[in-house]
Coordinates of C-alpha atoms and ligand atoms in Angstrom, one line a residue:
M1 CA 163.8 167.7 304.6
K2 CA 166.8 170.0 303.9
N3 CA 169.1 166.9 303.8
I4 CA 166.8 165.1 301.4
L5 CA 166.9 168.2 299.2
C6 CA 170.7 168.4 299.3
L7 CA 170.9 164.6 298.5
T8 CA 168.5 165.1 295.6
I9 CA 170.6 167.9 294.2
D10 CA 173.8 165.9 294.6
I11 CA 172.3 162.9 292.8
L12 CA 171.0 165.1 290.0
L13 CA 174.5 166.8 289.6
L14 CA 176.2 163.4 289.5
V15 CA 173.8 162.1 287.0
A16 CA 174.0 165.3 284.9
S17 CA 177.8 165.0 284.8
G18 CA 177.4 161.3 283.9
L19 CA 175.1 162.3 281.0
F20 CA 177.5 165.0 280.0
V21 CA 180.4 162.5 279.8
A22 CA 178.3 160.0 278.0
C23 CA 177.2 162.6 275.4
N24 CA 180.7 164.1 275.0
P25 CA 183.2 161.4 274.2
R26 CA 186.7 162.3 275.4
K27 CA 188.8 164.6 273.2
P28 CA 191.8 162.8 271.6
S29 CA 195.1 163.3 273.4
F30 CA 196.9 164.5 270.3
H31 CA 196.1 167.0 267.7
I32 CA 198.2 166.8 264.5
G33 CA 198.3 169.5 261.9
V34 CA 199.0 168.4 258.3
S35 CA 200.2 171.1 256.0
Q36 CA 200.1 170.0 252.4
C37 CA 201.7 172.1 249.7
S38 CA 199.4 171.1 246.9
D39 CA 195.9 169.7 246.4
D40 CA 195.8 166.8 244.0
E41 CA 195.0 163.1 243.8
W42 CA 198.4 162.1 245.1
R43 CA 198.0 164.3 248.2
H44 CA 194.4 163.0 248.6
K45 CA 195.7 159.5 248.7
M46 CA 198.3 160.4 251.2
N47 CA 195.7 162.2 253.4
R48 CA 193.3 159.2 253.3
E49 CA 196.1 156.9 254.3
M50 CA 197.1 159.2 257.2
A51 CA 193.4 159.5 258.4
R52 CA 193.0 155.7 258.3
E53 CA 196.2 155.0 260.2
A54 CA 195.3 157.7 262.8
A55 CA 191.9 156.1 263.3
F56 CA 193.6 152.7 263.6
I57 CA 196.1 153.9 266.2
G58 CA 193.4 156.0 267.9
D59 CA 193.5 158.9 270.4
M60 CA 194.7 161.4 267.8
E61 CA 193.0 164.0 265.6
L62 CA 194.2 165.3 262.3
T63 CA 193.5 168.6 260.7
F64 CA 194.5 169.0 257.0
R65 CA 195.3 172.2 255.2
S66 CA 196.5 172.8 251.6
A67 CA 198.6 175.7 250.5
E68 CA 197.6 175.4 246.7
D69 CA 201.3 175.5 245.7
R70 CA 202.1 178.8 247.5
S71 CA 204.8 179.0 250.1
D72 CA 203.4 182.2 251.7
H73 CA 200.0 180.3 252.1
Q74 CA 201.8 177.4 253.6
S75 CA 203.7 179.6 256.1
A76 CA 200.4 181.1 257.1
D77 CA 198.9 177.6 257.5
I78 CA 201.8 176.5 259.7
D79 CA 201.5 179.7 261.8
S80 CA 197.8 179.0 262.4
F81 CA 198.5 175.5 263.4
I82 CA 201.1 176.9 265.9
N83 CA 198.5 179.2 267.3
E84 CA 196.0 176.4 267.6
G85 CA 198.6 174.6 269.8
V86 CA 198.8 171.4 267.8
D87 CA 201.0 168.7 269.3
L88 CA 202.8 167.8 266.1
L89 CA 203.1 169.2 262.6
I90 CA 203.4 167.2 259.4
V91 CA 204.7 169.4 256.6
A92 CA 205.1 168.7 252.9
P93 CA 207.1 171.9 252.1
N94 CA 206.2 173.6 248.8
E95 CA 209.8 174.8 248.3
T96 CA 213.1 174.1 250.1
E97 CA 213.3 177.8 251.2
G98 CA 209.8 179.3 251.4
V99 CA 208.5 177.7 254.6
T100 CA 211.8 177.2 256.5
A101 CA 211.1 180.1 258.8
A102 CA 207.6 179.0 259.7
V103 CA 208.9 175.5 260.4
K104 CA 211.6 177.0 262.6
R105 CA 208.9 178.9 264.6
A106 CA 207.0 175.7 265.2
R107 CA 210.1 174.0 266.5
E108 CA 211.0 176.9 268.7
K109 CA 207.5 176.5 270.3
G110 CA 208.4 172.9 271.0
I111 CA 206.1 171.5 268.3
P112 CA 207.8 168.5 266.6
V113 CA 207.9 168.6 262.8
V114 CA 207.8 165.6 260.5
L115 CA 208.7 166.5 256.9
V116 CA 207.1 164.4 254.2
D117 CA 207.8 163.9 250.5
R118 CA 209.7 167.2 250.0
K119 CA 212.6 168.6 252.0
L120 CA 213.9 171.9 253.4
N121 CA 217.4 173.4 253.1
T122 CA 217.8 172.8 256.8
D123 CA 218.2 170.1 259.4
D124 CA 215.7 171.8 261.6
Y125 CA 213.1 168.9 261.7
D126 CA 212.4 165.9 263.8
A127 CA 211.9 163.2 261.1
Y128 CA 211.5 162.9 257.3
V129 CA 209.4 160.3 255.5
G130 CA 209.6 160.1 251.7
T131 CA 211.1 158.5 248.6
D132 CA 214.6 159.0 247.4
N133 CA 213.9 161.4 244.5
Y134 CA 217.5 161.2 243.2
D135 CA 216.9 157.5 242.8
I136 CA 213.6 158.1 241.0
G137 CA 215.4 160.5 238.5
Y138 CA 218.2 158.1 238.1
K139 CA 215.9 155.1 237.4
A140 CA 214.0 157.3 234.9
G141 CA 217.3 158.2 233.2
T142 CA 218.4 154.6 233.1
Y143 CA 215.0 153.5 231.7
A144 CA 215.1 156.3 229.0
A145 CA 218.6 155.2 228.0
A146 CA 217.6 151.6 227.8
T147 CA 214.5 152.6 225.7
L148 CA 216.6 154.7 223.4
K149 CA 219.4 152.1 223.2
D150 CA 220.2 153.2 219.6
G151 CA 220.4 156.8 220.7
G152 CA 217.9 159.6 220.7
S153 CA 216.9 162.9 222.2
V154 CA 215.1 163.7 225.4
V155 CA 213.2 166.7 227.0
E156 CA 212.7 167.0 230.7
I157 CA 209.6 168.7 232.2
G158 CA 210.6 169.3 235.8
G159 CA 208.6 169.9 238.9
L160 CA 208.4 173.4 240.5
T161 CA 211.9 174.9 240.6
G162 CA 213.0 175.2 244.2
S163 CA 211.1 172.2 245.4
S164 CA 213.4 169.3 246.5
P165 CA 211.9 166.5 244.4
A166 CA 212.4 168.6 241.2
T167 CA 216.0 169.3 242.0
E168 CA 216.8 165.7 243.0
R169 CA 214.9 164.0 240.2
H170 CA 216.7 166.3 237.7
K171 CA 220.1 165.4 239.2
G172 CA 219.4 161.7 239.2
F173 CA 218.2 161.9 235.6
V174 CA 221.1 163.8 234.3
D175 CA 223.6 161.5 236.1
A176 CA 222.0 158.4 234.6
L177 CA 222.2 159.9 231.1
K178 CA 225.9 160.4 231.6
D179 CA 226.3 156.7 231.1
A180 CA 224.4 157.0 227.8
P181 CA 226.3 159.4 225.6
N182 CA 224.1 158.7 222.6
V183 CA 221.1 160.0 224.4
K184 CA 221.0 163.8 224.3
L185 CA 219.1 166.0 226.8
L186 CA 217.7 168.7 224.6
A187 CA 216.1 170.9 227.3
S188 CA 214.8 170.9 230.9
A189 CA 211.8 173.2 231.7
D190 CA 209.8 174.0 234.8
G191 CA 206.3 172.5 234.7
E192 CA 205.5 173.5 238.3
W193 CA 204.0 170.1 238.9
R194 CA 200.9 171.2 236.9
L195 CA 199.3 169.8 233.8
A196 CA 198.5 173.1 232.3
T197 CA 202.0 174.6 232.9
A198 CA 203.6 171.5 231.4
E199 CA 201.4 171.8 228.3
K200 CA 202.4 175.4 227.9
V201 CA 206.1 174.9 228.4
M202 CA 206.2 171.9 226.1
D203 CA 204.4 174.0 223.5
S204 CA 207.0 176.7 223.6
L205 CA 209.9 174.2 223.8
L206 CA 208.8 172.7 220.5
Q207 CA 209.2 176.1 218.9
T208 CA 212.9 176.1 219.9
V209 CA 214.2 172.5 220.0
P210 CA 213.7 169.6 217.6
A211 CA 210.9 167.1 218.5
P212 CA 212.3 164.8 221.1
D213 CA 212.1 161.0 221.1
L214 CA 211.3 160.8 224.7
V215 CA 209.9 163.2 227.4
F216 CA 210.6 162.7 231.1
A217 CA 208.0 164.5 233.1
H218 CA 208.5 164.7 236.9
N219 CA 204.9 163.5 237.4
D220 CA 202.2 161.8 235.3
R221 CA 200.0 164.9 235.3
M222 CA 202.7 166.9 233.5
A223 CA 203.3 164.0 231.2
V224 CA 199.7 164.2 230.1
G225 CA 199.9 168.0 229.6
A226 CA 203.2 167.7 227.6
R227 CA 201.6 165.0 225.5
R228 CA 198.7 167.2 224.6
A229 CA 201.2 169.8 223.3
T230 CA 203.3 167.2 221.3
S231 CA 200.1 165.8 219.7
R232 CA 199.2 169.3 218.6
H233 CA 202.6 169.6 217.0
G234 CA 202.1 166.3 215.3
V235 CA 204.9 164.5 217.1
A236 CA 204.6 161.4 219.3
P237 CA 207.5 161.0 221.6
L238 CA 207.5 158.3 224.4
F239 CA 206.6 159.6 227.9
I240 CA 208.0 158.6 231.2
G241 CA 206.2 160.0 234.3
V242 CA 206.3 159.7 238.0
D243 CA 203.7 158.8 240.7
A244 CA 202.1 155.7 239.1
L245 CA 198.9 156.3 241.0
P246 CA 196.2 153.5 240.8
G247 CA 192.7 154.4 239.7
K248 CA 190.8 155.9 236.8
G249 CA 192.9 158.3 234.6
H250 CA 196.0 157.9 236.7
G251 CA 199.5 156.6 236.1
V252 CA 199.0 152.9 236.2
E253 CA 196.1 153.1 233.8
L254 CA 198.0 155.6 231.5
V255 CA 200.8 153.0 231.2
T256 CA 198.2 150.2 230.5
N257 CA 196.6 152.2 227.8
G258 CA 199.9 153.3 226.2
T259 CA 199.7 157.0 227.0
L260 CA 202.8 156.6 229.0
E261 CA 205.8 154.3 228.3
A262 CA 206.5 154.0 232.0
S263 CA 205.9 155.7 235.3
L264 CA 207.8 155.5 238.6
I265 CA 205.9 154.7 241.8
Y266 CA 206.2 157.6 244.1
S267 CA 204.9 156.2 247.4
T268 CA 202.5 158.3 249.4
G269 CA 203.3 156.5 252.6
G270 CA 200.6 158.1 254.7
D271 CA 200.5 155.1 257.2
R272 CA 204.3 155.3 257.7
I273 CA 204.1 159.0 258.3
I274 CA 201.5 158.6 261.1
Q275 CA 203.4 155.8 262.7
V276 CA 206.5 158.1 262.9
A277 CA 204.4 160.9 264.3
D278 CA 202.9 158.6 266.8
S279 CA 206.3 157.4 268.0
I280 CA 207.5 161.0 268.4
L281 CA 204.4 161.9 270.4
K282 CA 204.8 158.9 272.6
K283 CA 208.5 159.7 273.0
L284 CA 209.6 156.4 271.5
P285 CA 212.8 156.0 269.4
V286 CA 212.3 157.1 265.8
Q287 CA 214.3 156.6 262.7
R288 CA 215.1 160.2 261.6
N289 CA 214.8 159.5 257.8
S290 CA 212.4 156.9 256.6
L291 CA 212.8 156.0 253.0
L292 CA 209.9 154.7 251.0
S293 CA 210.4 152.4 248.1
T294 CA 209.9 153.1 244.3
A295 CA 209.6 150.9 241.3
I296 CA 209.1 151.2 237.6
V297 CA 205.7 150.5 236.2
D298 CA 205.7 149.7 232.4
S299 CA 203.9 147.5 230.0
T300 CA 205.4 144.4 231.6
N301 CA 203.8 144.8 235.0
A302 CA 201.2 147.5 234.7
R303 CA 198.3 145.1 234.2
I304 CA 199.2 142.9 237.2
L305 CA 199.7 146.0 239.3
A306 CA 196.4 147.3 238.3
M307 CA 194.7 144.0 239.2
Q308 CA 196.4 143.9 242.5
V309 CA 195.6 147.5 243.2
A310 CA 192.0 146.9 242.2
Q311 CA 191.8 143.9 244.6
I312 CA 193.4 146.0 247.4
E313 CA 191.0 148.8 246.8
D314 CA 188.1 146.4 246.8
E315 CA 189.2 145.1 250.2
E316 CA 189.8 148.6 251.4
A317 CA 186.3 149.5 250.4
K318 CA 185.0 146.6 252.4
I319 CA 187.1 147.6 255.5
E320 CA 185.7 151.1 255.0
A321 CA 182.2 149.7 254.9
L322 CA 182.9 147.7 258.1
N323 CA 184.2 150.8 259.7
D324 CA 181.0 152.7 258.8
R325 CA 179.0 149.9 260.4
I326 CA 181.2 150.0 263.5
D327 CA 180.6 153.7 263.7
T328 CA 176.9 153.2 263.4
F329 CA 177.0 150.6 266.2
L330 CA 179.1 152.8 268.3
L331 CA 176.6 155.7 267.8
R332 CA 173.7 153.4 268.7
Y333 CA 175.6 152.2 271.7
S334 CA 176.3 155.7 272.9
H335 CA 172.6 156.6 272.4
Q336 CA 171.5 153.6 274.4
K337 CA 174.0 154.5 277.1
I338 CA 172.4 158.0 277.3
M339 CA 168.9 156.4 277.4
L340 CA 170.0 154.1 280.2
I341 CA 171.4 156.9 282.3
A342 CA 168.3 159.0 281.7
S343 CA 166.1 156.1 282.8
I344 CA 168.1 155.7 286.0
V345 CA 167.8 159.4 286.6
I346 CA 164.0 159.2 286.3
L347 CA 163.8 156.1 288.5
V348 CA 166.0 157.8 291.2
L349 CA 163.8 160.9 291.0
I350 CA 160.6 158.8 291.3
A351 CA 162.1 157.0 294.3
I352 CA 163.0 160.3 296.0
V353 CA 159.5 161.8 295.4
F354 CA 157.9 158.6 296.7
G355 CA 160.1 158.7 299.8
L356 CA 159.1 162.3 300.4
I357 CA 155.4 161.6 300.0
L358 CA 155.7 158.6 302.4
R359 CA 157.6 160.7 305.0
A360 CA 155.0 163.5 304.8
Y361 CA 152.2 160.9 305.2
W362 CA 153.7 159.5 308.4
T363 CA 154.4 162.9 309.9
N364 CA 150.8 163.8 309.3
V365 CA 149.5 160.6 311.0
R366 CA 151.8 161.3 314.0
T367 CA 150.6 164.9 314.3
N368 CA 147.0 163.9 314.1
R369 CA 147.5 161.3 316.8
Q370 CA 149.2 163.9 319.1
L371 CA 146.4 166.4 318.5
A372 CA 143.7 163.9 319.3
Q373 CA 145.5 163.1 322.6
Q374 CA 145.7 166.8 323.5
K375 CA 142.1 167.3 322.7
H376 CA 141.2 164.5 324.9
K377 CA 143.2 166.0 327.8
L378 CA 141.7 169.4 327.3
E379 CA 138.2 168.0 327.4
A380 CA 138.9 166.2 330.6
Q381 CA 140.3 169.4 332.2
R382 CA 137.3 171.4 331.0
N383 CA 134.9 168.9 332.6
Q384 CA 136.9 169.1 335.8
L385 CA 136.7 172.9 335.7
I386 CA 133.0 172.8 335.1
L387 CA 132.6 170.4 338.1
L388 CA 134.8 172.7 340.3
S389 CA 132.8 175.8 339.4
K390 CA 129.6 173.9 340.0
Q391 CA 130.9 172.9 343.4
I392 CA 132.0 176.4 344.2
N393 CA 128.7 177.9 343.1
G394 CA 126.8 175.1 344.9
T395 CA 124.5 174.9 347.8
D396 CA 125.7 177.3 350.4
D397 CA 125.3 180.5 348.4
G398 CA 126.2 182.9 351.2
F399 CA 129.3 181.1 352.1
T400 CA 130.6 180.4 348.6
D401 CA 129.8 183.9 347.4
K402 CA 131.9 185.3 350.2
L403 CA 134.6 182.7 349.7
R404 CA 134.8 183.6 346.0
K405 CA 134.9 187.4 346.7
V406 CA 137.6 187.0 349.4
V407 CA 139.8 184.8 347.2
N408 CA 139.3 187.1 344.2
A409 CA 140.1 190.1 346.3
H410 CA 143.4 188.7 347.5
M411 CA 144.3 186.8 344.3
A412 CA 147.4 188.9 343.6
E413 CA 148.9 188.5 347.1
P414 CA 151.4 185.7 347.2
N415 CA 151.2 185.4 351.0
F416 CA 147.4 185.0 351.0
G417 CA 146.9 181.4 352.4
V418 CA 144.6 179.3 354.5
E419 CA 145.4 181.3 357.6
E420 CA 144.4 184.6 356.0
L421 CA 141.3 183.1 354.3
A422 CA 140.0 181.7 357.6
L423 CA 140.5 185.1 359.2
E424 CA 138.7 186.9 356.4
M425 CA 135.8 184.3 356.5
G426 CA 135.6 184.7 360.3
M427 CA 136.1 181.1 361.1
G428 CA 138.7 178.8 362.5
R429 CA 141.1 176.9 360.2
S430 CA 139.6 173.5 360.8
Q431 CA 136.1 174.8 360.4
L432 CA 137.0 176.4 357.1
F433 CA 138.8 173.2 356.0
R434 CA 135.7 171.1 356.8
K435 CA 133.3 173.5 355.1
V436 CA 135.4 173.8 351.9
K437 CA 136.1 170.0 351.8
N438 CA 132.3 169.4 352.1
L439 CA 131.5 171.8 349.3
C440 CA 134.3 171.3 346.8
D441 CA 136.0 168.0 347.9
C442 CA 139.3 169.9 348.1
S443 CA 141.4 171.7 350.7
P444 CA 141.2 175.5 351.1
N445 CA 144.8 175.7 349.8
E446 CA 143.8 173.7 346.6
L447 CA 140.8 175.9 346.3
I448 CA 142.9 179.1 346.4
R449 CA 145.4 177.7 343.9
A450 CA 142.6 176.5 341.5
A451 CA 141.0 179.9 341.7
R452 CA 144.4 181.6 340.9
L453 CA 145.1 179.2 338.0
K454 CA 141.6 179.6 336.6
R455 CA 142.0 183.3 336.6
A456 CA 145.5 183.0 335.1
A457 CA 144.1 180.9 332.2
E458 CA 141.5 183.6 331.6
L459 CA 144.2 186.4 331.6
L460 CA 146.4 184.4 329.3
T461 CA 143.7 183.9 326.7
S462 CA 142.0 187.2 327.0
T463 CA 144.8 189.7 327.5
D464 CA 148.3 190.4 326.1
K465 CA 149.9 189.9 329.4
T466 CA 153.1 187.9 329.5
V467 CA 153.3 184.7 331.5
A468 CA 155.4 186.5 334.1
E469 CA 152.8 189.3 334.4
V470 CA 150.0 186.8 334.7
S471 CA 151.9 184.8 337.3
F472 CA 152.4 187.9 339.4
A473 CA 148.8 189.1 338.9
T474 CA 147.6 185.8 340.2
G475 CA 149.8 185.7 343.3
F476 CA 152.5 183.3 342.2
S477 CA 155.9 184.2 343.6
S478 CA 157.8 183.2 340.4
P479 CA 156.9 182.5 336.8
S480 CA 158.6 179.1 336.9
Y481 CA 156.6 178.0 340.0
F482 CA 153.5 179.3 338.3
A483 CA 154.4 177.3 335.1
K484 CA 154.9 174.2 337.2
C485 CA 151.5 174.6 339.0
Y486 CA 149.8 175.4 335.7
R487 CA 151.3 172.3 334.0
E488 CA 150.3 170.1 337.0
Y489 CA 146.8 171.5 336.9
F490 CA 146.1 171.8 333.2
G491 CA 148.5 169.2 331.9
C492 CA 150.2 171.7 329.5
N493 CA 152.4 174.7 329.6
P494 CA 150.8 178.1 330.1
K495 CA 149.9 179.5 326.7
G496 CA 153.0 180.8 324.9
F497 CA 155.0 180.4 328.1
L498 CA 158.3 179.7 326.3
K499 CA 157.9 182.2 323.6
K500 CA 156.9 185.0 325.9
D501 CA 159.5 184.0 328.5
E502 CA 162.2 184.3 325.8
K503 CA 160.8 187.6 324.7
E504 CA 161.1 188.8 328.3
K505 CA 164.7 187.5 328.4
G506 CA 165.4 189.3 325.1
K507 CA 164.2 192.6 326.6
E508 CA 166.5 192.2 329.6
Ligands
FRU1 C1 201.8 165.9 244.2 C2 203.1 166.0 243.5 C3 203.4 164.7 242.8 C4 204.9 164.7 242.8 C5 205.1 165.2 244.2 C6 206.4 165.8 244.4 O1 201.5 167.1 244.9 O2 203.0 167.0 242.6 O3 202.8 164.6 241.6 O4 205.4 163.5 242.5 O5 204.2 166.2 244.4 O6 206.5 166.4 245.6

């Protein structure tokens, strides 16, 4: 019974752990922290691409945080990723200086760091993925010079001072204009990558410099802000921006509808970033600097690009829908798995309970059979005893009375035998033998032993005497001999023989 109980518990534990595993899918091996400096559509696109690629590669989990253009916030984000024990960090640094120390701390803890889009003033990183911003600035300058081939003036609204793309785009732009002496750069101002700031700085620039023929804004958002200011001032320069994001209200559409003269594609490259991170985590060889490509989008290619992007987006949406369906199927599959395991548990339990019931039934049947046999034996003994006592109490009243009295009087004497009985009865041994045989159909010896045993049975049932005490009280020389005679006569052990005997031993 104990074994069955242990087995049941083992099975239940096994099944419970199976259920636990089925309900709790394995945690991914790698946790990657993504620290974005800003929160805008360009970043969202990059995050979406990263999430998709991570899902495609599998076995990795991404956590995104945005510092809202604040280096102190970003340092705190990086520190909390370090505390969470991420396996790798992806960082788009807000400024070249502001987050260097936090990145260093991560590397000191052995966390690999992949820089994306923006750079740091240090080589303390594992890989970089981004576009050549000098090239972007240079291409913008060349395009401006070509647009203003007869000469003209330009204003530059730069990204956040201190961030690497702003510095590099400015350098590239200025270098390109060196080859166009008839194009004059009137002013460069910090637009902090924001629409509102660009609008404000353009507004104030227009108070101090003449209206430009062209504005180069370091991103499309700022170009839109600057354009609001120029429109207010009643001037309509041409605008060149950067990013050329697809979708409603973004760069490509702004070029198509003429808001912008041109925009330079600033690749988000989320898929490439995750591939690099994956290689680092799997200790595979990695290209330290991965450069993403750029291209100019203007009226010559904007429509085609928009169409192609729309088609890609359409296909992406379908893939996304398929993914959702796969997720639903997987969820259903895992539910069915749980149901299956639960059904097996129930079946196993039913089988165990059934087994226990069957076992109890058979034990019961066996016990009943044994009890019936015992009852039968006891009845036979009782009948024999009745017969014996009838014989003893039979015809010759005087003789049997005396015989009973003598036997009872010497019951406790182990040495009281046929010799002594004959003497007490005043007859010879053979005369006694014949008389007893006649009356009881047994020898005098058997008669004495039957009388002793009968008395012993009475004492055992009616008194608290131990087997040993009873055996001595009825003239047996040892309890074991008494037990042997008792067993032979009654077909069972003297009542409680073993238990009392053990008690006796315990006392000793
Ligand atoms: C997005 C963004 C882009 C810009 C890039 C430079 O956060 O402001 O518009 O091209 O960052 O890092």
